[in-house]
Amino acid sequence: MRIVILIPSLAMGGAEGLAVLQANELYKAGQMVWLVSVTDQMLLAKNLLIPQTNCISLHYQHAVINAQTVLQTGKLKKAFNLLMHTIKPDFIIAHLPLCHWLARWSVWRLRAAKYPDKNTIPRLICYPHSGQFRANPINSIGKYLFNKVNRFLAQKADWANIFVSKASLLDHEKKWHKLVNPYVLPSCIVRHNAGSQVAKALLQQNGIPQTAFLILLPGRLHPAKGHLLFLDALEQLQKLPLETAALAKWFFPDIAVLFVGNGPMRSQIQQTINDKNLADTVFLLGQQPNEIVQALMSLCALVVTPSLFEGFGLVAAEALMQGCPVLGSKVGVFPEIIASNTNGLLFETGNSTHLALQLQNIRQQINEGIYNREQIQCKADLLFSVKQYMTGLMQILSPS
């Protein structure tokens, strides 16, 4: 098979990492693979196994759908059409909304030709990664018109749609009503065993005691990730009466919270930490390689994912694969993979009071030894292994 994987960029991110993994695993399985990035952000290109000539940029400046992107669709699809005419792929796997839009135009153009050659029309698989309509509601005339055109193109061009979670599928069904061949295929995780020494070294560099009850929040410092909500919950716990805090075994000198990631909210988050007198408790460790993030997960007592919007949430799956319990909001895939009292707890999305309560509850459970890290890891390995994922993907690409 000749397969083109289309992605807005190869910067750091869950969708980008999955696109690279798809390219590598399909290539190792003997398929001819091209990875096309809309922009010149090619940080992850170094991780590709495919020939260097098969990693191509369209040299566009935007990686997301916006008014300028829509207005420049003609210019962008011209470059992509030329590339597709050269490659002649059997499949296009398009990740994220910008690439869905671009690939749909290209495939529809071929289908709408006066004398279409059905044997040369690639089968388009669109790959959403989030509950995009919840995160970005259709609340303007421009968005309504764009969505209407996009739905028309989807009916004319899509061959299948792959969703990373049931929640993401339901989000699209509410707005699209009729999806073409929808599948749910949870993302996979490459588990790293970097060892605890690299994580311990990072803690030592930042003056964080290894004996502390370590809580990790990995992810981009972005409004949707809920860092400010977590800080509100932490402030509530800090103000608990002493006897309540003692009952919950919640002593602030005993905990350390690690924010791992960078993003547009870094300055605001740091200021909020200072304003809430949490500077001795919360540490911003910046962007770290995935190997180190997973090493931290293996060392930490708890991973918290307080996201307001999420499609899959790779960090929760990564934490479970390291045997670490997860406290997650009720968005995206979290309710599908977090089982209360087995591998973590859930809290009501956007509710800092409930988050504070569940933080107390899960710490108490961890202290009581309720969570078996080895069992958490074994179950996660079965759910999120690369082998399991590729079996599912190949079944979609090669239906019986």
mmCIF file of C-alpha atoms in Angstrom:
data_model
loop_
_atom_site.group_PDB
_atom_site.id
_atom_site.type_symbol
_atom_site.label_atom_id
_atom_site.label_comp_id
_atom_site.label_asym_id
_atom_site.label_seq_id
_atom_site.Cartn_x
_atom_site.Cartn_y
_atom_site.Cartn_z
ATOM 1 C CA MET A 1 0.000 0.000 0.000
ATOM 2 C CA ARG A 2 1.036 3.583 -0.665
ATOM 3 C CA ILE A 3 0.047 5.665 2.346
ATOM 4 C CA VAL A 4 0.286 9.426 2.919
ATOM 5 C CA ILE A 5 0.033 10.609 6.532
ATOM 6 C CA LEU A 6 -0.948 14.283 6.644
ATOM 7 C CA ILE A 7 -0.334 16.322 9.809
ATOM 8 C CA PRO A 8 -0.393 20.114 10.451
ATOM 9 C CA SER A 9 3.088 20.053 11.998
ATOM 10 C CA LEU A 10 5.719 17.787 13.490
ATOM 11 C CA ALA A 11 6.055 19.809 16.679
ATOM 12 C CA MET A 12 5.617 18.132 20.079
ATOM 13 C CA GLY A 13 2.148 16.759 20.735
ATOM 14 C CA GLY A 14 0.021 13.638 21.023
ATOM 15 C CA ALA A 15 -1.332 13.713 17.459
ATOM 16 C CA GLU A 16 2.119 14.448 16.057
ATOM 17 C CA GLY A 17 3.693 11.628 18.044
ATOM 18 C CA LEU A 18 1.015 9.199 16.857
ATOM 19 C CA ALA A 19 1.545 10.246 13.223
ATOM 20 C CA VAL A 20 5.274 9.507 13.547
ATOM 21 C CA LEU A 21 4.537 6.150 15.161
ATOM 22 C CA GLN A 22 2.064 5.281 12.374
ATOM 23 C CA ALA A 23 4.650 6.148 9.737
ATOM 24 C CA ASN A 24 7.367 4.079 11.405
ATOM 25 C CA GLU A 25 5.223 1.017 12.118
ATOM 26 C CA LEU A 26 3.634 0.965 8.663
ATOM 27 C CA TYR A 27 7.068 1.348 7.082
ATOM 28 C CA LYS A 28 8.443 -1.528 9.190
ATOM 29 C CA ALA A 29 5.469 -3.614 8.014
ATOM 30 C CA GLY A 30 6.573 -3.140 4.408
ATOM 31 C CA GLN A 31 4.225 -0.324 3.346
ATOM 32 C CA MET A 32 5.339 2.688 1.280
ATOM 33 C CA VAL A 33 4.812 5.698 3.542
ATOM 34 C CA TRP A 34 5.066 9.458 3.129
ATOM 35 C CA LEU A 35 4.623 11.884 6.025
ATOM 36 C CA VAL A 36 3.494 15.344 4.904
ATOM 37 C CA SER A 37 3.554 18.317 7.294
ATOM 38 C CA VAL A 38 1.552 21.413 6.373
ATOM 39 C CA THR A 39 4.062 23.670 8.154
ATOM 40 C CA ASP A 40 7.834 23.743 8.552
ATOM 41 C CA GLN A 41 7.654 22.773 12.245
ATOM 42 C CA MET A 42 9.582 19.503 11.900
ATOM 43 C CA LEU A 43 10.975 18.824 15.379
ATOM 44 C CA LEU A 44 9.834 15.180 15.415
ATOM 45 C CA ALA A 45 11.141 14.418 11.916
ATOM 46 C CA LYS A 46 14.361 13.153 13.518
ATOM 47 C CA ASN A 47 12.374 10.235 14.968
ATOM 48 C CA LEU A 48 11.185 8.964 11.580
ATOM 49 C CA LEU A 49 12.402 5.700 10.070
ATOM 50 C CA ILE A 50 11.014 6.391 6.591
ATOM 51 C CA PRO A 51 13.409 7.714 3.912
ATOM 52 C CA GLN A 52 14.218 11.377 4.408
ATOM 53 C CA THR A 53 12.818 12.172 0.945
ATOM 54 C CA ASN A 54 9.443 10.847 2.098
ATOM 55 C CA CYS A 55 9.138 13.480 4.838
ATOM 56 C CA ILE A 56 7.769 16.562 3.090
ATOM 57 C CA SER A 57 6.646 20.047 4.154
ATOM 58 C CA LEU A 58 4.072 22.165 2.311
ATOM 59 C CA HIS A 59 5.757 25.285 3.780
ATOM 60 C CA TYR A 60 2.545 26.852 5.039
ATOM 61 C CA GLN A 61 2.630 29.176 8.053
ATOM 62 C CA HIS A 62 -0.517 28.098 9.950
ATOM 63 C CA ALA A 63 -1.108 24.753 11.673
ATOM 64 C CA VAL A 64 -4.738 25.379 12.665
ATOM 65 C CA ILE A 65 -8.001 26.283 10.970
ATOM 66 C CA ASN A 66 -8.655 30.023 11.040
ATOM 67 C CA ALA A 67 -10.122 32.650 8.712
ATOM 68 C CA GLN A 68 -6.818 33.141 6.901
ATOM 69 C CA THR A 69 -6.400 29.405 6.361
ATOM 70 C CA VAL A 70 -9.886 29.124 4.866
ATOM 71 C CA LEU A 71 -9.272 32.083 2.570
ATOM 72 C CA GLN A 72 -5.988 30.552 1.392
ATOM 73 C CA THR A 73 -7.414 27.061 0.854
ATOM 74 C CA GLY A 74 -6.907 27.335 -2.909
ATOM 75 C CA LYS A 75 -3.189 27.990 -2.594
ATOM 76 C CA LEU A 76 -2.722 25.220 -0.027
ATOM 77 C CA LYS A 77 -4.704 22.559 -1.882
ATOM 78 C CA LYS A 78 -2.846 23.340 -5.107
ATOM 79 C CA ALA A 79 0.445 22.383 -3.446
ATOM 80 C CA PHE A 80 -1.087 19.277 -1.887
ATOM 81 C CA ASN A 81 -2.820 18.209 -5.128
ATOM 82 C CA LEU A 82 0.464 18.414 -7.004
ATOM 83 C CA LEU A 83 2.128 16.227 -4.390
ATOM 84 C CA MET A 84 -0.707 13.672 -4.453
ATOM 85 C CA HIS A 85 -0.530 13.539 -8.271
ATOM 86 C CA THR A 86 3.143 12.576 -7.911
ATOM 87 C CA ILE A 87 2.739 10.042 -5.098
ATOM 88 C CA LYS A 88 -0.613 8.509 -6.170
ATOM 89 C CA PRO A 89 -1.423 7.127 -2.694
ATOM 90 C CA ASP A 90 -3.921 4.381 -1.934
ATOM 91 C CA PHE A 91 -4.725 5.986 1.425
ATOM 92 C CA ILE A 92 -4.504 9.433 2.992
ATOM 93 C CA ILE A 93 -4.600 9.466 6.800
ATOM 94 C CA ALA A 94 -5.362 13.077 7.745
ATOM 95 C CA HIS A 95 -4.816 14.160 11.354
ATOM 96 C CA LEU A 96 -6.576 17.151 12.945
ATOM 97 C CA PRO A 97 -9.086 19.646 11.445
ATOM 98 C CA LEU A 98 -6.760 21.576 9.114
ATOM 99 C CA CYS A 99 -5.676 18.378 7.381
ATOM 100 C CA HIS A 100 -9.240 17.027 7.217
ATOM 101 C CA TRP A 101 -10.249 20.223 5.407
ATOM 102 C CA LEU A 102 -7.313 20.126 3.009
ATOM 103 C CA ALA A 103 -7.531 16.404 2.188
ATOM 104 C CA ARG A 104 -11.314 16.525 1.707
ATOM 105 C CA TRP A 105 -10.979 19.246 -0.917
ATOM 106 C CA SER A 106 -8.332 17.226 -2.758
ATOM 107 C CA VAL A 107 -10.250 13.938 -2.755
ATOM 108 C CA TRP A 108 -13.546 15.622 -3.653
ATOM 109 C CA ARG A 109 -11.834 17.307 -6.621
ATOM 110 C CA LEU A 110 -10.848 13.871 -7.923
ATOM 111 C CA ARG A 111 -14.303 12.407 -7.320
ATOM 112 C CA ALA A 112 -16.019 15.384 -8.974
ATOM 113 C CA ALA A 113 -13.899 15.193 -12.154
ATOM 114 C CA LYS A 114 -15.847 14.746 -15.412
ATOM 115 C CA TYR A 115 -14.317 11.315 -15.983
ATOM 116 C CA PRO A 116 -13.058 10.155 -12.575
ATOM 117 C CA ASP A 117 -10.759 7.160 -12.472
ATOM 118 C CA LYS A 118 -11.913 5.415 -9.312
ATOM 119 C CA ASN A 119 -8.732 3.350 -9.215
ATOM 120 C CA THR A 120 -6.602 6.468 -8.712
ATOM 121 C CA ILE A 121 -8.758 8.150 -6.035
ATOM 122 C CA PRO A 122 -7.146 7.680 -2.590
ATOM 123 C CA ARG A 123 -9.274 6.485 0.290
ATOM 124 C CA LEU A 124 -9.398 9.258 2.868
ATOM 125 C CA ILE A 125 -9.307 8.461 6.580
ATOM 126 C CA CYS A 126 -9.914 11.485 8.805
ATOM 127 C CA TYR A 127 -8.456 11.232 12.293
ATOM 128 C CA PRO A 128 -9.883 13.631 14.910
ATOM 129 C CA HIS A 129 -7.996 13.730 18.210
ATOM 130 C CA SER A 130 -10.319 15.699 20.453
ATOM 131 C CA GLY A 131 -13.830 16.724 21.300
ATOM 132 C CA GLN A 132 -13.307 19.688 19.002
ATOM 133 C CA PHE A 133 -16.908 20.939 19.050
ATOM 134 C CA ARG A 134 -16.925 21.074 22.839
ATOM 135 C CA ALA A 135 -13.574 22.846 22.882
ATOM 136 C CA ASN A 136 -14.432 25.111 19.950
ATOM 137 C CA PRO A 137 -18.236 25.427 19.729
ATOM 138 C CA ILE A 138 -20.005 26.586 16.566
ATOM 139 C CA ASN A 139 -20.987 29.999 17.929
ATOM 140 C CA SER A 140 -20.703 32.340 14.941
ATOM 141 C CA ILE A 141 -22.035 32.606 11.388
ATOM 142 C CA GLY A 142 -18.531 32.028 10.009
ATOM 143 C CA LYS A 143 -18.111 28.801 11.982
ATOM 144 C CA TYR A 144 -21.595 27.653 11.006
ATOM 145 C CA LEU A 145 -20.892 28.147 7.296
ATOM 146 C CA PHE A 146 -17.482 26.497 7.548
ATOM 147 C CA ASN A 147 -18.966 23.501 9.362
ATOM 148 C CA LYS A 148 -21.702 23.175 6.748
ATOM 149 C CA VAL A 149 -19.184 23.111 3.886
ATOM 150 C CA ASN A 150 -16.934 20.722 5.817
ATOM 151 C CA ARG A 151 -19.841 18.325 6.411
ATOM 152 C CA PHE A 152 -20.661 18.370 2.704
ATOM 153 C CA LEU A 153 -17.030 17.608 1.829
ATOM 154 C CA ALA A 154 -16.933 14.807 4.415
ATOM 155 C CA GLN A 155 -19.911 13.062 2.832
ATOM 156 C CA LYS A 156 -18.321 13.345 -0.598
ATOM 157 C CA ALA A 157 -14.700 12.551 0.267
ATOM 158 C CA ASP A 158 -14.350 10.509 3.472
ATOM 159 C CA TRP A 159 -13.755 6.771 3.318
ATOM 160 C CA ALA A 160 -13.558 6.321 7.111
ATOM 161 C CA ASN A 161 -13.138 8.255 10.360
ATOM 162 C CA ILE A 162 -11.017 7.034 13.274
ATOM 163 C CA PHE A 163 -11.716 8.409 16.746
ATOM 164 C CA VAL A 164 -9.357 8.073 19.696
ATOM 165 C CA SER A 165 -12.211 7.635 22.190
ATOM 166 C CA LYS A 166 -15.948 7.093 22.417
ATOM 167 C CA ALA A 167 -16.246 10.619 23.827
ATOM 168 C CA SER A 168 -14.636 12.095 20.714
ATOM 169 C CA LEU A 169 -16.976 10.061 18.474
ATOM 170 C CA LEU A 170 -20.052 11.233 20.420
ATOM 171 C CA ASP A 171 -18.884 14.849 20.211
ATOM 172 C CA HIS A 172 -18.765 14.606 16.408
ATOM 173 C CA GLU A 173 -22.033 12.699 16.118
ATOM 174 C CA LYS A 174 -23.876 15.500 17.919
ATOM 175 C CA LYS A 175 -22.825 18.016 15.245
ATOM 176 C CA TRP A 176 -22.403 15.832 12.156
ATOM 177 C CA HIS A 177 -25.228 13.349 12.666
ATOM 178 C CA LYS A 178 -23.979 11.055 9.906
ATOM 179 C CA LEU A 179 -20.334 10.015 9.933
ATOM 180 C CA VAL A 180 -18.735 7.907 7.222
ATOM 181 C CA ASN A 181 -17.509 4.530 8.567
ATOM 182 C CA PRO A 182 -16.652 5.627 12.127
ATOM 183 C CA TYR A 183 -14.196 3.541 14.161
ATOM 184 C CA VAL A 184 -12.958 3.947 17.736
ATOM 185 C CA LEU A 185 -9.278 3.052 18.028
ATOM 186 C CA PRO A 186 -7.572 4.117 21.285
ATOM 187 C CA SER A 187 -4.101 5.533 20.770
ATOM 188 C CA CYS A 188 -1.055 3.521 21.720
ATOM 189 C CA ILE A 189 1.836 4.340 23.997
ATOM 190 C CA VAL A 190 5.506 3.557 23.621
ATOM 191 C CA ARG A 191 6.537 2.780 27.183
ATOM 192 C CA HIS A 192 10.005 4.025 28.088
ATOM 193 C CA ASN A 193 12.075 2.521 30.866
ATOM 194 C CA ALA A 194 14.564 5.308 31.358
ATOM 195 C CA GLY A 195 15.004 4.345 34.995
ATOM 196 C CA SER A 196 14.353 6.416 38.089
ATOM 197 C CA GLN A 197 17.853 7.911 38.207
ATOM 198 C CA VAL A 198 17.135 10.493 35.483
ATOM 199 C CA ALA A 199 13.963 11.543 37.300
ATOM 200 C CA LYS A 200 15.764 11.715 40.642
ATOM 201 C CA ALA A 201 18.491 13.869 39.080
ATOM 202 C CA LEU A 202 15.862 16.331 37.783
ATOM 203 C CA LEU A 203 14.267 16.543 41.225
ATOM 204 C CA GLN A 204 17.641 17.154 42.829
ATOM 205 C CA GLN A 205 18.458 19.929 40.329
ATOM 206 C CA ASN A 206 15.253 21.721 41.313
ATOM 207 C CA GLY A 207 15.616 21.212 45.060
ATOM 208 C CA ILE A 208 12.637 18.851 45.301
ATOM 209 C CA PRO A 209 12.911 16.243 48.080
ATOM 210 C CA GLN A 210 12.566 12.704 46.771
ATOM 211 C CA THR A 211 10.827 11.692 49.988
ATOM 212 C CA ALA A 212 7.880 13.997 49.249
ATOM 213 C CA PHE A 213 4.468 12.794 48.124
ATOM 214 C CA LEU A 214 5.008 13.634 44.443
ATOM 215 C CA ILE A 215 2.079 14.774 42.267
ATOM 216 C CA LEU A 216 2.712 15.191 38.539
ATOM 217 C CA LEU A 217 0.731 17.281 36.052
ATOM 218 C CA PRO A 218 2.270 16.653 32.622
ATOM 219 C CA GLY A 219 1.075 18.608 29.602
ATOM 220 C CA ARG A 220 1.101 21.885 27.755
ATOM 221 C CA LEU A 221 0.517 24.995 29.869
ATOM 222 C CA HIS A 222 -2.694 25.868 28.053
ATOM 223 C CA PRO A 223 -6.113 27.024 29.352
ATOM 224 C CA ALA A 224 -7.766 23.743 28.301
ATOM 225 C CA LYS A 225 -5.425 21.685 30.494
ATOM 226 C CA GLY A 226 -6.840 22.978 33.786
ATOM 227 C CA HIS A 227 -3.678 24.019 35.655
ATOM 228 C CA LEU A 228 -5.387 27.052 37.223
ATOM 229 C CA LEU A 229 -8.273 24.856 38.356
ATOM 230 C CA PHE A 230 -5.783 22.551 40.075
ATOM 231 C CA LEU A 231 -4.128 25.508 41.822
ATOM 232 C CA ASP A 232 -7.553 26.623 43.091
ATOM 233 C CA ALA A 233 -8.122 23.145 44.528
ATOM 234 C CA LEU A 234 -4.672 23.128 46.095
ATOM 235 C CA GLU A 235 -5.351 26.504 47.726
ATOM 236 C CA GLN A 236 -8.561 25.106 49.221
ATOM 237 C CA LEU A 237 -6.616 22.197 50.708
ATOM 238 C CA GLN A 238 -3.992 24.569 52.065
ATOM 239 C CA LYS A 239 -6.723 26.400 53.996
ATOM 240 C CA LEU A 240 -8.222 23.255 55.555
ATOM 241 C CA PRO A 241 -8.508 23.320 59.344
ATOM 242 C CA LEU A 242 -5.519 21.561 60.874
ATOM 243 C CA GLU A 243 -7.553 18.641 62.270
ATOM 244 C CA THR A 244 -9.175 18.000 58.845
ATOM 245 C CA ALA A 245 -5.843 18.133 57.082
ATOM 246 C CA ALA A 246 -4.356 15.734 59.622
ATOM 247 C CA LEU A 247 -7.258 13.339 59.147
ATOM 248 C CA ALA A 248 -6.660 13.337 55.388
ATOM 249 C CA LYS A 249 -2.875 13.027 55.916
ATOM 250 C CA TRP A 250 -2.534 16.191 53.836
ATOM 251 C CA PHE A 251 0.571 17.994 55.136
ATOM 252 C CA PHE A 252 1.875 20.604 52.748
ATOM 253 C CA PRO A 253 5.539 20.225 53.733
ATOM 254 C CA ASP A 254 5.125 16.590 52.691
ATOM 255 C CA ILE A 255 3.940 17.150 49.093
ATOM 256 C CA ALA A 256 5.529 18.461 45.899
ATOM 257 C CA VAL A 257 3.579 19.215 42.738
ATOM 258 C CA LEU A 258 5.410 19.063 39.405
ATOM 259 C CA PHE A 259 4.126 20.901 36.327
ATOM 260 C CA VAL A 260 5.986 19.473 33.331
ATOM 261 C CA GLY A 261 5.493 21.304 30.026
ATOM 262 C CA ASN A 262 5.629 24.735 28.456
ATOM 263 C CA GLY A 263 2.999 26.891 26.844
ATOM 264 C CA PRO A 264 1.335 30.299 26.604
ATOM 265 C CA MET A 265 0.163 30.293 30.245
ATOM 266 C CA ARG A 266 3.529 29.807 31.907
ATOM 267 C CA SER A 267 3.797 33.390 33.198
ATOM 268 C CA GLN A 268 0.191 33.451 34.422
ATOM 269 C CA ILE A 269 0.590 30.091 36.160
ATOM 270 C CA GLN A 270 3.804 31.211 37.875
ATOM 271 C CA GLN A 271 2.109 34.416 39.044
ATOM 272 C CA THR A 272 -0.877 32.433 40.359
ATOM 273 C CA ILE A 273 1.488 30.102 42.249
ATOM 274 C CA ASN A 274 3.110 33.131 43.871
ATOM 275 C CA ASP A 275 -0.230 34.832 44.648
ATOM 276 C CA LYS A 276 -1.563 31.696 46.342
ATOM 277 C CA ASN A 277 1.645 31.203 48.383
ATOM 278 C CA LEU A 278 2.293 27.841 46.731
ATOM 279 C CA ALA A 279 5.867 28.497 45.563
ATOM 280 C CA ASP A 280 7.270 25.997 48.090
ATOM 281 C CA THR A 281 4.878 23.305 46.849
ATOM 282 C CA VAL A 282 4.459 23.722 43.063
ATOM 283 C CA PHE A 283 7.439 23.541 40.698
ATOM 284 C CA LEU A 284 7.494 24.395 36.987
ATOM 285 C CA LEU A 285 9.979 22.016 35.369
ATOM 286 C CA GLY A 286 9.433 23.143 31.762
ATOM 287 C CA GLN A 287 9.350 20.935 28.683
ATOM 288 C CA GLN A 288 11.041 17.570 29.202
ATOM 289 C CA PRO A 289 11.707 14.654 26.832
ATOM 290 C CA ASN A 290 9.030 11.977 26.930
ATOM 291 C CA GLU A 291 11.504 9.489 28.405
ATOM 292 C CA ILE A 292 12.024 11.755 31.423
ATOM 293 C CA VAL A 293 8.282 12.454 31.772
ATOM 294 C CA GLN A 294 7.608 8.722 31.932
ATOM 295 C CA ALA A 295 10.481 8.266 34.381
ATOM 296 C CA LEU A 296 8.840 10.889 36.602
ATOM 297 C CA MET A 297 5.537 9.018 36.322
ATOM 298 C CA SER A 298 7.208 5.859 37.565
ATOM 299 C CA LEU A 299 8.565 7.802 40.540
ATOM 300 C CA CYS A 300 5.506 9.899 41.430
ATOM 301 C CA ALA A 301 2.704 8.799 43.717
ATOM 302 C CA LEU A 302 -0.019 10.358 41.562
ATOM 303 C CA VAL A 303 -0.644 11.896 38.131
ATOM 304 C CA VAL A 304 -3.445 14.492 37.861
ATOM 305 C CA THR A 305 -5.127 15.426 34.558
ATOM 306 C CA PRO A 306 -7.545 18.311 35.303
ATOM 307 C CA SER A 307 -8.326 19.007 31.625
ATOM 308 C CA LEU A 308 -11.412 21.010 30.687
ATOM 309 C CA PHE A 309 -11.381 19.580 27.140
ATOM 310 C CA GLU A 310 -9.634 16.455 25.910
ATOM 311 C CA GLY A 311 -9.940 13.902 23.123
ATOM 312 C CA PHE A 312 -7.743 11.084 24.289
ATOM 313 C CA GLY A 313 -5.303 12.346 26.888
ATOM 314 C CA LEU A 314 -2.096 10.435 26.232
ATOM 315 C CA VAL A 315 -0.547 11.415 29.551
ATOM 316 C CA ALA A 316 -3.150 9.444 31.506
ATOM 317 C CA ALA A 317 -2.440 6.318 29.467
ATOM 318 C CA GLU A 318 1.313 6.886 29.850
ATOM 319 C CA ALA A 319 0.915 7.190 33.615
ATOM 320 C CA LEU A 320 -1.077 3.947 33.817
ATOM 321 C CA MET A 321 1.590 2.190 31.733
ATOM 322 C CA GLN A 322 4.078 3.259 34.402
ATOM 323 C CA GLY A 323 1.786 1.851 37.094
ATOM 324 C CA CYS A 324 0.885 5.286 38.471
ATOM 325 C CA PRO A 325 -2.674 6.018 39.673
ATOM 326 C CA VAL A 326 -4.458 8.860 37.882
ATOM 327 C CA LEU A 327 -6.926 11.470 39.123
ATOM 328 C CA GLY A 328 -8.715 12.765 36.043
ATOM 329 C CA SER A 329 -11.584 15.008 35.039
ATOM 330 C CA LYS A 330 -14.630 13.470 33.378
ATOM 331 C CA VAL A 331 -13.669 14.457 29.829
ATOM 332 C CA GLY A 332 -12.344 12.659 26.789
ATOM 333 C CA VAL A 333 -11.139 9.136 27.302
ATOM 334 C CA PHE A 334 -10.540 9.507 31.057
ATOM 335 C CA PRO A 335 -13.893 7.970 32.128
ATOM 336 C CA GLU A 336 -13.209 5.133 29.670
ATOM 337 C CA ILE A 337 -9.815 4.169 31.108
ATOM 338 C CA ILE A 338 -9.898 5.292 34.772
ATOM 339 C CA ALA A 339 -11.728 2.824 37.010
ATOM 340 C CA SER A 340 -12.468 4.071 40.522
ATOM 341 C CA ASN A 341 -10.494 2.332 43.263
ATOM 342 C CA THR A 342 -8.642 0.262 40.624
ATOM 343 C CA ASN A 343 -6.312 2.684 38.859
ATOM 344 C CA GLY A 344 -7.496 6.096 40.021
ATOM 345 C CA LEU A 345 -10.456 8.415 40.582
ATOM 346 C CA LEU A 346 -12.480 10.919 38.563
ATOM 347 C CA PHE A 347 -13.777 14.379 39.471
ATOM 348 C CA GLU A 348 -16.400 16.664 37.973
ATOM 349 C CA THR A 349 -14.870 18.668 35.134
ATOM 350 C CA GLY A 350 -14.196 22.289 36.039
ATOM 351 C CA ASN A 351 -15.168 21.802 39.708
ATOM 352 C CA SER A 352 -12.217 22.772 41.907
ATOM 353 C CA THR A 353 -14.090 21.873 45.121
ATOM 354 C CA HIS A 354 -14.719 18.316 43.943
ATOM 355 C CA LEU A 355 -11.114 18.107 42.717
ATOM 356 C CA ALA A 356 -9.909 19.107 46.203
ATOM 357 C CA LEU A 357 -12.125 16.438 47.765
ATOM 358 C CA GLN A 358 -10.888 13.742 45.371
ATOM 359 C CA LEU A 359 -7.274 14.757 45.989
ATOM 360 C CA GLN A 360 -7.849 14.025 49.671
ATOM 361 C CA ASN A 361 -9.585 10.744 48.884
ATOM 362 C CA ILE A 362 -6.963 9.410 46.490
ATOM 363 C CA ARG A 363 -4.094 10.363 48.773
ATOM 364 C CA GLN A 364 -5.764 8.456 51.572
ATOM 365 C CA GLN A 365 -6.259 5.457 49.257
ATOM 366 C CA ILE A 366 -2.609 5.555 48.171
ATOM 367 C CA ASN A 367 -1.496 5.728 51.806
ATOM 368 C CA GLU A 368 -3.674 2.690 52.532
ATOM 369 C CA GLY A 369 -2.110 0.721 49.657
ATOM 370 C CA ILE A 370 -5.311 0.305 47.650
ATOM 371 C CA TYR A 371 -3.546 0.672 44.302
ATOM 372 C CA ASN A 372 -1.348 -2.151 43.008
ATOM 373 C CA ARG A 373 1.075 -0.480 40.614
ATOM 374 C CA GLU A 374 2.097 -3.738 38.960
ATOM 375 C CA GLN A 375 -1.521 -4.615 38.164
ATOM 376 C CA ILE A 376 -2.192 -1.093 36.849
ATOM 377 C CA GLN A 377 0.787 -1.419 34.521
ATOM 378 C CA CYS A 378 -0.157 -4.887 33.251
ATOM 379 C CA LYS A 379 -3.724 -3.848 32.362
ATOM 380 C CA ALA A 380 -2.503 -0.681 30.638
ATOM 381 C CA ASP A 381 0.006 -2.692 28.584
ATOM 382 C CA LEU A 382 -2.869 -4.758 27.189
ATOM 383 C CA LEU A 383 -4.936 -1.689 26.298
ATOM 384 C CA PHE A 384 -2.325 0.660 24.866
ATOM 385 C CA SER A 385 0.417 -1.487 23.319
ATOM 386 C CA VAL A 386 1.749 -0.617 19.878
ATOM 387 C CA LYS A 387 1.001 -4.172 18.707
ATOM 388 C CA GLN A 388 -2.660 -3.877 19.757
ATOM 389 C CA TYR A 389 -2.981 -0.516 18.044
ATOM 390 C CA MET A 390 -1.359 -1.575 14.766
ATOM 391 C CA THR A 391 -3.544 -4.682 14.596
ATOM 392 C CA GLY A 392 -6.599 -2.412 14.798
ATOM 393 C CA LEU A 393 -5.233 0.045 12.241
ATOM 394 C CA MET A 394 -4.359 -2.682 9.731
ATOM 395 C CA GLN A 395 -7.842 -4.157 10.083
ATOM 396 C CA ILE A 396 -9.237 -0.775 9.033
ATOM 397 C CA LEU A 397 -6.801 -0.395 6.136
ATOM 398 C CA SER A 398 -7.324 -3.978 4.948
ATOM 399 C CA PRO A 399 -10.959 -4.884 5.643
ATOM 400 C CA SER A 400 -11.940 -8.462 4.867
#
